[in-house]
Coordinates of C-alpha atoms (C1' of nucleotides) in Angstrom, one line a residue:
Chain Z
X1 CA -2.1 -12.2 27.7
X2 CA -3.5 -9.1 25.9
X3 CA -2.9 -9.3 22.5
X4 CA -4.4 -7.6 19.4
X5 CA -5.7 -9.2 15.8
X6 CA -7.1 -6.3 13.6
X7 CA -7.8 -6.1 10.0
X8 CA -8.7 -2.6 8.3
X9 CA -10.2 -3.1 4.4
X10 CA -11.1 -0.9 2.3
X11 CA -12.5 -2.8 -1.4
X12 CA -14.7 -3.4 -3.9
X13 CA -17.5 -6.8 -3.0
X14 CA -16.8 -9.5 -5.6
X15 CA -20.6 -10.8 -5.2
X16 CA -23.4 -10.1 -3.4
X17 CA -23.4 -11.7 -0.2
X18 CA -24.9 -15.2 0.5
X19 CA -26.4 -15.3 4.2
X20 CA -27.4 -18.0 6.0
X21 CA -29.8 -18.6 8.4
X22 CA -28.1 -20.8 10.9
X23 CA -30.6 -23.4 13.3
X24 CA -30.7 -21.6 17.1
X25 CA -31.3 -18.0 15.4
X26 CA -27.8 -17.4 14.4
X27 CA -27.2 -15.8 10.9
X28 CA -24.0 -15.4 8.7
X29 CA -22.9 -13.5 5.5
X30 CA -20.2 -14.3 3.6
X31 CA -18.8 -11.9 0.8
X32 CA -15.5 -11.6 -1.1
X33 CA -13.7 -8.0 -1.5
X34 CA -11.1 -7.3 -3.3
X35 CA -7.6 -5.2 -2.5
X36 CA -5.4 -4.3 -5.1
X37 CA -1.9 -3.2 -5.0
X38 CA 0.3 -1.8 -7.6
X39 CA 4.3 -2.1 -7.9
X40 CA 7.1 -2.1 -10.9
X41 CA 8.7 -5.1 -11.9
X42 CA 12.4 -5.8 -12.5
X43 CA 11.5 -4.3 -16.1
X44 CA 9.8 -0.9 -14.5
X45 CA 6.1 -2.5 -15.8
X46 CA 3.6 -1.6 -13.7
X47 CA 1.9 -4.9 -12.1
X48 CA -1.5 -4.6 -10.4
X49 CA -1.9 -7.7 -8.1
X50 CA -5.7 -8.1 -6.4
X51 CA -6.1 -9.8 -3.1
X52 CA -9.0 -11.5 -2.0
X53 CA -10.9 -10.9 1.1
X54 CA -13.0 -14.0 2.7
X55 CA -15.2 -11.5 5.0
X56 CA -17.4 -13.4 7.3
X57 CA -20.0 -11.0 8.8
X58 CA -22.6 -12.2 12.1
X59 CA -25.6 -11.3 13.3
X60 CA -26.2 -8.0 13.1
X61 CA -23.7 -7.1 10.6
X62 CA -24.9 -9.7 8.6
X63 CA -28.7 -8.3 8.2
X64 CA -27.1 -5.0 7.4
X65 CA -24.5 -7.5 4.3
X66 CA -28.3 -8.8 3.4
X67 CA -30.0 -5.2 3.2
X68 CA -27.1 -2.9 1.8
X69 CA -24.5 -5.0 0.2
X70 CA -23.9 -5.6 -3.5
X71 CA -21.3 -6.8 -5.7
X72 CA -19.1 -3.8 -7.1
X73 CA -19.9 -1.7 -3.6
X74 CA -16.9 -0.5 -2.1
X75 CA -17.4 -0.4 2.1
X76 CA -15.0 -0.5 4.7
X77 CA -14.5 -3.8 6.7
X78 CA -12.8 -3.8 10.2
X79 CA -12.6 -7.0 11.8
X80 CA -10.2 -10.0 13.0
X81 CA -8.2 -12.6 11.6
X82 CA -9.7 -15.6 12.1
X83 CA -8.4 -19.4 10.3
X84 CA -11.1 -22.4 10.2
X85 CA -9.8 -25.5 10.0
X86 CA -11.9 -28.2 7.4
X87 CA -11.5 -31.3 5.9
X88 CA -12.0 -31.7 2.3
X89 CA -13.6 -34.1 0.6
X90 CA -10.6 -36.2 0.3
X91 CA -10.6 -35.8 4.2
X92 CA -7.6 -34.3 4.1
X93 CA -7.3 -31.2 6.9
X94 CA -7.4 -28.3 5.2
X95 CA -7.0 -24.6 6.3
X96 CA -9.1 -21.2 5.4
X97 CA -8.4 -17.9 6.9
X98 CA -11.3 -14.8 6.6
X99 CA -12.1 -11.5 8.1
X100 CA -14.9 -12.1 10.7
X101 CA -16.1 -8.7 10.2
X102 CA -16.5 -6.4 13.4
X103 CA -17.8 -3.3 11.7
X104 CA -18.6 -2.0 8.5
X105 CA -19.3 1.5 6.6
X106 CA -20.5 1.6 2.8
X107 CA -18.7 4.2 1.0
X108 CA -19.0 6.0 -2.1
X109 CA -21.6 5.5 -5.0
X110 CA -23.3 2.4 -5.2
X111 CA -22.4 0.8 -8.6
X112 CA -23.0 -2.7 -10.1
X113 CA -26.6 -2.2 -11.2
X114 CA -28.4 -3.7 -7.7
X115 CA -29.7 -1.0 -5.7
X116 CA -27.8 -0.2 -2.8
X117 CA -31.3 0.9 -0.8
X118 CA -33.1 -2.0 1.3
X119 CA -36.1 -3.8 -0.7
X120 CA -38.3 -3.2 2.9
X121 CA -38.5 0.6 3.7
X122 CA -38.2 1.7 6.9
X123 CA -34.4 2.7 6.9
X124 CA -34.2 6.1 5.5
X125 CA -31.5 6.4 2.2
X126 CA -30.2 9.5 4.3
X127 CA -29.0 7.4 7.0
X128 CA -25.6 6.5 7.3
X129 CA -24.5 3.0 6.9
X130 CA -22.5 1.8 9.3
X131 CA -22.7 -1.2 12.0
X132 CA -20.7 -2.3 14.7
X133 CA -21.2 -5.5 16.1
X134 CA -21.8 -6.1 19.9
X135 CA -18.7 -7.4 21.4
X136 CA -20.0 -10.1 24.0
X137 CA -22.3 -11.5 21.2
X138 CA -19.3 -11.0 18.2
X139 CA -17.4 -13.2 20.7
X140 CA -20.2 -16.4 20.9
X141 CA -18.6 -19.8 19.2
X142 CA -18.8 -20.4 15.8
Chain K
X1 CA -8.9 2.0 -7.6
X2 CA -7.6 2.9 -4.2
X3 CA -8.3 0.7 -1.3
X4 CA -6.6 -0.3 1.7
X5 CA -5.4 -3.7 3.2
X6 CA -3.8 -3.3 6.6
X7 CA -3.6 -5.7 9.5
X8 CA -2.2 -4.5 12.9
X9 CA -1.3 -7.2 15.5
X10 CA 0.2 -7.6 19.2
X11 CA 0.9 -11.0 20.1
X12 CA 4.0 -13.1 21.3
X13 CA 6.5 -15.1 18.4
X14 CA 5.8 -19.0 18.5
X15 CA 9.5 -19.9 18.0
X16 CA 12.8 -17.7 16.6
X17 CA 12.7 -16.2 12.9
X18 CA 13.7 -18.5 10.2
X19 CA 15.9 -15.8 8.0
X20 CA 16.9 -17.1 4.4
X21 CA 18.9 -15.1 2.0
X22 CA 18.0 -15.3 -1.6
X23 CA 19.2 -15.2 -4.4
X24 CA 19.7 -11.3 -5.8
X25 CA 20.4 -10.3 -2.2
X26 CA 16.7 -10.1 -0.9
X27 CA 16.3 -11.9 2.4
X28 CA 13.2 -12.6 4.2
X29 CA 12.6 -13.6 8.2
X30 CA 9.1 -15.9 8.7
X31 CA 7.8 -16.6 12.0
X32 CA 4.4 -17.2 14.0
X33 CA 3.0 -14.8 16.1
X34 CA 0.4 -16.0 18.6
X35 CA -3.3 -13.9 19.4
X36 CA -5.3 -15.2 22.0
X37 CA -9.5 -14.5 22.2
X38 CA -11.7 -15.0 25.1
X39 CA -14.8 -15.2 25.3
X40 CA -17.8 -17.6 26.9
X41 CA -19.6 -20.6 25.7
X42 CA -23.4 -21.5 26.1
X43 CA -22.4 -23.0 29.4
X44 CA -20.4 -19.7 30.5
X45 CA -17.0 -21.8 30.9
X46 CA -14.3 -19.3 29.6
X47 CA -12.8 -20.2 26.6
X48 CA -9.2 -19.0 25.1
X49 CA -9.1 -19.5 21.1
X50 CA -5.3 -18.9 19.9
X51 CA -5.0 -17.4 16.6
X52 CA -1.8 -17.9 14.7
X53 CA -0.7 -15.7 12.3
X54 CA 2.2 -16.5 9.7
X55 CA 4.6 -13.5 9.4
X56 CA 6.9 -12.9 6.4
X57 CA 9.5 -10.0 7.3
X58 CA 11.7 -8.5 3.8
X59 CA 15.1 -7.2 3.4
X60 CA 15.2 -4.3 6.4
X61 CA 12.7 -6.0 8.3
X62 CA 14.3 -9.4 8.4
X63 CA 17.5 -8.1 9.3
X64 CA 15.7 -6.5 12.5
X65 CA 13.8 -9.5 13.0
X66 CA 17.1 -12.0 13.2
X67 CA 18.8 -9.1 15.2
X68 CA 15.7 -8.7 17.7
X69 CA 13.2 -10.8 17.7
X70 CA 12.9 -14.6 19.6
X71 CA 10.5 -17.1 20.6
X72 CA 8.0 -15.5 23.1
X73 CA 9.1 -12.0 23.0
X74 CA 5.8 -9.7 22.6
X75 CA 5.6 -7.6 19.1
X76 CA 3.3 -4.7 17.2
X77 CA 3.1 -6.1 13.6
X78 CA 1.7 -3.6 11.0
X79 CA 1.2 -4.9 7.8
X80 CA -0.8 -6.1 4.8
X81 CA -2.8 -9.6 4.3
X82 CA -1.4 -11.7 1.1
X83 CA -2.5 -15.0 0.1
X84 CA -0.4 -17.3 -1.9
X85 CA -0.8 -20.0 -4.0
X86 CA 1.6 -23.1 -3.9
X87 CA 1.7 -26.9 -5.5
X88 CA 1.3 -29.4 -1.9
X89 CA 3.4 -32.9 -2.3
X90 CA 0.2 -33.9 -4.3
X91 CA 0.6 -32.1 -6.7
X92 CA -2.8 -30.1 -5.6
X93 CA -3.2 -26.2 -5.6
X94 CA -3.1 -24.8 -1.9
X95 CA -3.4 -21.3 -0.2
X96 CA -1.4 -20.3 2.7
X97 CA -2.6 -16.5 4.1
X98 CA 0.5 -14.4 5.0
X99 CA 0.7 -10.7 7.2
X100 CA 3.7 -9.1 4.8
X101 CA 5.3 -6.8 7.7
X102 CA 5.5 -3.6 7.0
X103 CA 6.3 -2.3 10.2
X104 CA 7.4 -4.1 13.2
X105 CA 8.4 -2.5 17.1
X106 CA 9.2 -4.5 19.7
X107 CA 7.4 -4.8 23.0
X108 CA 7.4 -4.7 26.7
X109 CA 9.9 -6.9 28.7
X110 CA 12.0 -10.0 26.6
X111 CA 11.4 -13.2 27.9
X112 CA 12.2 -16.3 26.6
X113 CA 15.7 -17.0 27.3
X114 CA 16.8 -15.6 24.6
X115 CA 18.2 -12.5 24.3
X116 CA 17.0 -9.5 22.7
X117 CA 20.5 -7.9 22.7
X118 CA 21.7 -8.2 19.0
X119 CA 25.1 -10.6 19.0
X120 CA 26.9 -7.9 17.1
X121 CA 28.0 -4.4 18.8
X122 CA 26.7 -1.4 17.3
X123 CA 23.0 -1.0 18.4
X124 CA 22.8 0.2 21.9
X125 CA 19.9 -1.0 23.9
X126 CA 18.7 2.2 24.7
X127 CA 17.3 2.7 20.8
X128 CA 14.0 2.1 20.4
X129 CA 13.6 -0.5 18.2
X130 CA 10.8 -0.2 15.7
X131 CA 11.4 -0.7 11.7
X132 CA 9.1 0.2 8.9
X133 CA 9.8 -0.7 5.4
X134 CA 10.7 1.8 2.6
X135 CA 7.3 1.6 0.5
X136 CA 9.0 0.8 -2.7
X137 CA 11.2 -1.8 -1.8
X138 CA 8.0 -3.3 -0.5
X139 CA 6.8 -3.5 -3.4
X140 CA 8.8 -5.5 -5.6
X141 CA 7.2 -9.1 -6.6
X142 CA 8.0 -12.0 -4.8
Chain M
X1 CA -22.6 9.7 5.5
X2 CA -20.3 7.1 6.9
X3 CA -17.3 8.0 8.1
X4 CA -13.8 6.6 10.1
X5 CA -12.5 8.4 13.1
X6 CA -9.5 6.1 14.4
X7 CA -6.8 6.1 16.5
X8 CA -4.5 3.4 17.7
X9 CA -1.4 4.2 20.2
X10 CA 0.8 2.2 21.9
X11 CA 2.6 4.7 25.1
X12 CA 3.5 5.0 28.5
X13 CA 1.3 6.7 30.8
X14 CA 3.0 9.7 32.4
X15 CA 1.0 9.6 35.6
X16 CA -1.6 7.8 37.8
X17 CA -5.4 8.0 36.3
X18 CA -7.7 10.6 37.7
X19 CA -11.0 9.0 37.9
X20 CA -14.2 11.0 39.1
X21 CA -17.5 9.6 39.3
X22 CA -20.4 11.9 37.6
X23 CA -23.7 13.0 39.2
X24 CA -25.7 10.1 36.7
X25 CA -23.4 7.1 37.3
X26 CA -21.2 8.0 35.1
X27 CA -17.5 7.9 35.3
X28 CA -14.0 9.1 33.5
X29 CA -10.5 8.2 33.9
X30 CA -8.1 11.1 32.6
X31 CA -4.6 10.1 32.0
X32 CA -1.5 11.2 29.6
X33 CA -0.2 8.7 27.3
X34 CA 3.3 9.4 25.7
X35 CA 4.2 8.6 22.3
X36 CA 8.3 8.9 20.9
X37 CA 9.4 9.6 17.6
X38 CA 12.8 10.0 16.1
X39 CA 14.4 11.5 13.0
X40 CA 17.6 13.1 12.1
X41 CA 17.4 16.4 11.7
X42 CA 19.1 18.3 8.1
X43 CA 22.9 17.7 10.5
X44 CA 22.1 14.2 11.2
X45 CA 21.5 14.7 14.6
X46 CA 19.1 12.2 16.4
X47 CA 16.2 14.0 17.5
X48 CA 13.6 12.9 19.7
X49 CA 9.9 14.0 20.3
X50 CA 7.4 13.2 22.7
X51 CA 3.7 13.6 21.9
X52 CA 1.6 13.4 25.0
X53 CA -1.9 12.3 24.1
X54 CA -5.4 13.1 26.5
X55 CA -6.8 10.4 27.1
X56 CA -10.3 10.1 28.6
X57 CA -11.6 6.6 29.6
X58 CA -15.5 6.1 30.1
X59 CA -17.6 4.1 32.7
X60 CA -15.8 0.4 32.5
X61 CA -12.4 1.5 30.9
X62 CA -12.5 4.4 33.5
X63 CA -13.3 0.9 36.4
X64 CA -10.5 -0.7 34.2
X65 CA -7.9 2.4 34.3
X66 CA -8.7 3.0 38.1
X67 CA -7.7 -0.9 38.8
X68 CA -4.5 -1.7 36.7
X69 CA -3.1 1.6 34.6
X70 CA -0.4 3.3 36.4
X71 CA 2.1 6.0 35.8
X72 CA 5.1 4.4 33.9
X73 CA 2.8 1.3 32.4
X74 CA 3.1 0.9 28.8
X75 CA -0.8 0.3 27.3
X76 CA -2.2 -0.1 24.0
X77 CA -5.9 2.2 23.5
X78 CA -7.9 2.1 20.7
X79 CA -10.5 5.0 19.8
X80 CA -11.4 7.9 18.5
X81 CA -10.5 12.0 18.3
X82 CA -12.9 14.7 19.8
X83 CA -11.8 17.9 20.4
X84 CA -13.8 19.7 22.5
X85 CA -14.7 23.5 23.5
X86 CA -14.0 25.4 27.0
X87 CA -13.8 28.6 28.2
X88 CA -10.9 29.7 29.9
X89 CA -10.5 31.9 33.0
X90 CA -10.6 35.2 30.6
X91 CA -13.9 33.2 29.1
X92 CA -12.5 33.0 25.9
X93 CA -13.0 29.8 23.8
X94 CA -10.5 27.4 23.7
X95 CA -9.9 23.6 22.1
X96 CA -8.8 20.7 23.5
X97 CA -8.6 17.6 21.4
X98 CA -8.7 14.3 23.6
X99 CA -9.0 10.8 22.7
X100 CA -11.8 8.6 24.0
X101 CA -11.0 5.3 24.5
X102 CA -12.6 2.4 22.5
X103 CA -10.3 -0.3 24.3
X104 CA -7.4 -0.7 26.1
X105 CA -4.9 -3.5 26.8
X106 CA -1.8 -3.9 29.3
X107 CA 1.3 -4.7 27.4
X108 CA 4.8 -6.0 28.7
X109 CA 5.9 -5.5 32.0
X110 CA 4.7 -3.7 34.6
X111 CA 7.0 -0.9 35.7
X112 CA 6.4 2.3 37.4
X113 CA 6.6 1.4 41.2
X114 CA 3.1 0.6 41.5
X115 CA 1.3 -2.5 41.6
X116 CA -0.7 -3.6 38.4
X117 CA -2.5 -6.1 40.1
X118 CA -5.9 -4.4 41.4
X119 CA -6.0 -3.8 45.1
X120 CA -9.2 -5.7 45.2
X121 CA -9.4 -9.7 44.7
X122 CA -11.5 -11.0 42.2
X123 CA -9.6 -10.5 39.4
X124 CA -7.2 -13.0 39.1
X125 CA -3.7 -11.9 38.0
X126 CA -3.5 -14.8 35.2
X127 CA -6.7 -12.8 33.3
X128 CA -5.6 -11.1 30.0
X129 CA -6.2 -7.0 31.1
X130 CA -8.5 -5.8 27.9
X131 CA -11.4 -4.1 28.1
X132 CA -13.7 -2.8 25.0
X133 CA -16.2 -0.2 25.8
X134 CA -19.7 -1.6 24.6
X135 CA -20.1 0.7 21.9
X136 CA -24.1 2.4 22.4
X137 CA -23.2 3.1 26.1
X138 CA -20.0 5.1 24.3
X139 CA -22.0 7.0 21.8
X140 CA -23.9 9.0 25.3
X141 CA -23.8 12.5 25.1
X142 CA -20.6 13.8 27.4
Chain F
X1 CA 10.7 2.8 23.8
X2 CA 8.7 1.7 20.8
X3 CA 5.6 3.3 20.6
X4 CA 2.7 3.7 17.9
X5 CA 0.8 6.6 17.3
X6 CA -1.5 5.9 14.2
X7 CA -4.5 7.7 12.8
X8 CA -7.2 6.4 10.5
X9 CA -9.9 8.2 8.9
X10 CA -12.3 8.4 6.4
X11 CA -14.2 11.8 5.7
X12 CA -15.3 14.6 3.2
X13 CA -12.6 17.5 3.0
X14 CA -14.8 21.0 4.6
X15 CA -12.5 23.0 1.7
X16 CA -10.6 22.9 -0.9
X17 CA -6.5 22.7 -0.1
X18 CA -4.5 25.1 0.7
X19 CA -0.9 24.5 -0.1
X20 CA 2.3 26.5 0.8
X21 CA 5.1 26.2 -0.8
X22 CA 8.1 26.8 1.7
X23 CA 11.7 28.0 1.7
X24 CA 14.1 25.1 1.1
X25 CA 11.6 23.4 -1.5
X26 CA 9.5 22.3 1.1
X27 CA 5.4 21.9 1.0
X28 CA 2.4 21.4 2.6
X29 CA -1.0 21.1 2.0
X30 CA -3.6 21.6 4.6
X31 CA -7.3 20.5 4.5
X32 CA -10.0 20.0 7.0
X33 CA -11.8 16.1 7.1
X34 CA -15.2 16.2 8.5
X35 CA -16.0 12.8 10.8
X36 CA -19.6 11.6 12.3
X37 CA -20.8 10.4 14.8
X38 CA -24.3 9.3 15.6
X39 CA -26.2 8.1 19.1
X40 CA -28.9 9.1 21.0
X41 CA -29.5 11.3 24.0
X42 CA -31.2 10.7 27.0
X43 CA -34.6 10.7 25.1
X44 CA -34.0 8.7 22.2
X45 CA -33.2 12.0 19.7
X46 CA -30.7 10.8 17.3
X47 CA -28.2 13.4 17.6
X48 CA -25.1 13.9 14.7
X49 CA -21.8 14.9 15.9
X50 CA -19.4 16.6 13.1
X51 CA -15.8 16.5 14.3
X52 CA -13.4 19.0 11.7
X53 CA -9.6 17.2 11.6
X54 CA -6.9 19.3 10.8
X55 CA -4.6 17.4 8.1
X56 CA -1.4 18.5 7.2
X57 CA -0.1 16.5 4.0
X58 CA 4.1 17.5 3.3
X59 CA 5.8 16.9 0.1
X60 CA 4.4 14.8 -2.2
X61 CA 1.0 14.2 -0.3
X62 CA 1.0 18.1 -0.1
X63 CA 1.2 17.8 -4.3
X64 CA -1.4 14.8 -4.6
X65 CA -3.6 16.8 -2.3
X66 CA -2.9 20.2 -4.5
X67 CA -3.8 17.9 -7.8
X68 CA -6.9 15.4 -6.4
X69 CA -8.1 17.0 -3.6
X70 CA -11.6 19.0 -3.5
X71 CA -14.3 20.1 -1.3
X72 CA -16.5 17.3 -0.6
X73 CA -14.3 14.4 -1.7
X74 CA -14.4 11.6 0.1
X75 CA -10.7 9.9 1.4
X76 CA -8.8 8.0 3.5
X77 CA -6.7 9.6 5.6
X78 CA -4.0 7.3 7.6
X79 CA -1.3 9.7 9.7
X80 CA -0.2 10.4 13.2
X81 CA -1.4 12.7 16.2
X82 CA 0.7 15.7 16.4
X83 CA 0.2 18.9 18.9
X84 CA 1.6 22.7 17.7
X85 CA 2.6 25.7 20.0
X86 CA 2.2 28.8 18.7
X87 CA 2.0 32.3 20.5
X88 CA -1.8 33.8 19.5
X89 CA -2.0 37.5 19.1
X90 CA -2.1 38.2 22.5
X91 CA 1.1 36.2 22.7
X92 CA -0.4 33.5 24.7
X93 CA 0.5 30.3 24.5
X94 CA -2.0 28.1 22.1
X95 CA -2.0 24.4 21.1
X96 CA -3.1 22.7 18.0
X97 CA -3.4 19.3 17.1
X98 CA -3.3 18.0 13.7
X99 CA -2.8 15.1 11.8
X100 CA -0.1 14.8 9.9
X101 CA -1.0 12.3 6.9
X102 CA 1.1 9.6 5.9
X103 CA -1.1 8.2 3.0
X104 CA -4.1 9.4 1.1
X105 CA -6.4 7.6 -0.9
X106 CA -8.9 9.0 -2.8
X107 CA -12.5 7.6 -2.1
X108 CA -15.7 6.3 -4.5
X109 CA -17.4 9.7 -6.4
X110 CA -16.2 12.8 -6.9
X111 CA -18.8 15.1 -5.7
X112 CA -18.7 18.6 -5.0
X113 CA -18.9 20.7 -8.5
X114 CA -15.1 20.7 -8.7
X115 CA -13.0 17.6 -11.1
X116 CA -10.9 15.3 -9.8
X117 CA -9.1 14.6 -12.7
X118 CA -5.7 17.2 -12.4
X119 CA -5.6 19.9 -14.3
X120 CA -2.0 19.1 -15.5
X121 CA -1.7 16.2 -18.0
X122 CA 0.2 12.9 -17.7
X123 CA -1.5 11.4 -14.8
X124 CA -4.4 9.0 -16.7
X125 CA -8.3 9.0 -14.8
X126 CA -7.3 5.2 -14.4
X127 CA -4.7 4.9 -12.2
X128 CA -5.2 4.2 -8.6
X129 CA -5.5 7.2 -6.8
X130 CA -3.3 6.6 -3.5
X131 CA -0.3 7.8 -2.2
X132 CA 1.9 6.8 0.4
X133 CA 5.3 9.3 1.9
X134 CA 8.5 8.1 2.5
X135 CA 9.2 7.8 5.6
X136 CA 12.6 9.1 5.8
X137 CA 11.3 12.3 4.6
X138 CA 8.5 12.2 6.1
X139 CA 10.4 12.7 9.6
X140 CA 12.2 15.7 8.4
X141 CA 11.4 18.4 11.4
X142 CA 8.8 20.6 10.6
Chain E
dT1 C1' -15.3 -12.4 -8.6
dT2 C1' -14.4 -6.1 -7.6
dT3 C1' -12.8 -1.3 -9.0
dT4 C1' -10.3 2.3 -12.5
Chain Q
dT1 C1' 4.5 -23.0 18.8
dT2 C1' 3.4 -17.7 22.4
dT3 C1' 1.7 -15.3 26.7
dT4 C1' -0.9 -15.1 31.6

DNA sequence: TTTT
DNA sequence: TTTT
């Protein structure tokens, strides 16, 4: 049956992201970003509360993580839902959900002290930077 | 700072909403909502991956989700992604990744066998029946 | 710069697709989707609105539209806003703003009189009815 | 029926605000959002597509837009789809479509010569800038 | 671990 | 544990 799984973030990157180069060509990025939310308590304080993202980016999205990515950068991450089952090292069957990342837009300034521009040239600063994975390959096992 | 943490889902409910009323008069509905993905292997055998996501419905929206909702009945969820910590029978820290409703409309045609029909009078079938949280009340800690 | 032009709507169609085929190869489905909201207005009367959205479907979600959406269907599309410039019989420039579909997916039942099932065989009725648009054949000039 | 008609955009505002206070304490705040698109034509040309959204922000968006809001700012828009009639001056009938904003979050930097910070007091250069109507207002007729 |  |  049609159904629908989408996730809409917009944050701050925790770290830079860590790619890996997976054997049969595949690559990966994996980031943290952080939401935040704000309410009153009981005694009218004002809480902030931060959530945080496990984004999972493939492919394509994850050469533009490698290139353009840096902790402190806010961007815009729409993607799926998507929980991995594991077992830990006490072999017990444990359970992590992330954010397989489907597309995503930098936004803003670029903080954090890394450059926000690619180390190879080739891909313009004036450029927007946004990326949209290809559907039938987004959809390949993992 | 500003950012944004929204999830929006279609899928069908796994089983009925378990509804408990707390303590200070807050109640809250949690049930499963099912996602399916398709897509082809290295062979090109279709494959359907089932996503399950845990829904926890507050005050307004837990009243409309013992009223309406039931096992298999097909639902838009709008909400926001929270993860919470908890102690397992070990005595070891665990997550468990929540969609906190914020909105919720029911879908389509209401299999299942159950009902859709509220027990009570009072809410003719002819309303629409969509529900979205007062912002504020959301907000309070739990 | 980056930027986010979204739109997600869940509606009933309030007729049959109009599909033409280009000179190129290229083809759109036109149809109206209707959205409802309701309020009380400042006597507490319950007010209701319809908003009927343009939608124009492109090359496989036009194939998809021409097969399985039908007046009365109830559809969830995904995209983006474009309003676009005509002239009008007294050649004076006017605006339409349409929605181009990203994706669309059949929800609930299938009402309306006419069959959802598409007259051809080949696509067996058990197959989940979504369709995304891969997005570089979207982003053609139209 | 339940239906969903949702919005969500991120741009740069074309001009400053221009809010109208109404009869009945009533106001509204209206902006253009510029969104891009890029692809390429027939012959490779990358081509940029500016579409101008008309936002209408009521109450106390319209305020939040009258205090944050400037020319080149970037936000996040999140609203609904909603079509005017008016008679033009030649008494014809005329349709506009704007987007009525249900939240507003201010974005990154604060370009464009003009401060973010409000003019008025009270409202500290730390706190989150977002803002989210009530919905209960927010479907007061307009 | 982000951001203000 | 849903749906087709």
């Amino acid at each position: 049956m049609a159904s629908v799984n989408k996730v809409i973030l917009i944050g701050h990157l925790g770290k830079d992201p860590e790619v890996r180069h997976l054997e049969g060509g595949n690559s990966v990025a994996n980031f943290t970003l952080a939401t935040n939310e704000y309410y009153k308590d009981k005694q009218g304080t004002r809480i902030e509360r931060t959530e945080w993202h496990h984004i999972a980016a493939w492919r394509g999205l994850a050469e533009l993580a490698e290139k353009y990515l840096r902790k402190g950068q806010q961007v815009y991450v729409e993607g799926r839902i998507r929980t991995r089952q594991y077992q830990d090292k006490d072999n017990q069957t444990r359970y992590v959900t992330e954010i397989v990342a489907e597309e995503i837009s930098l936004l803003g300034s670029r903080p954090g002290g890394a450059t926000a521009q690619p180390a190879a040239a080739g891909s313009s600063a004036e450029e927007p930077v946004t990326f949209r994975q290809e559907p039938e390959l987004d959809q390949l096992p993992f």
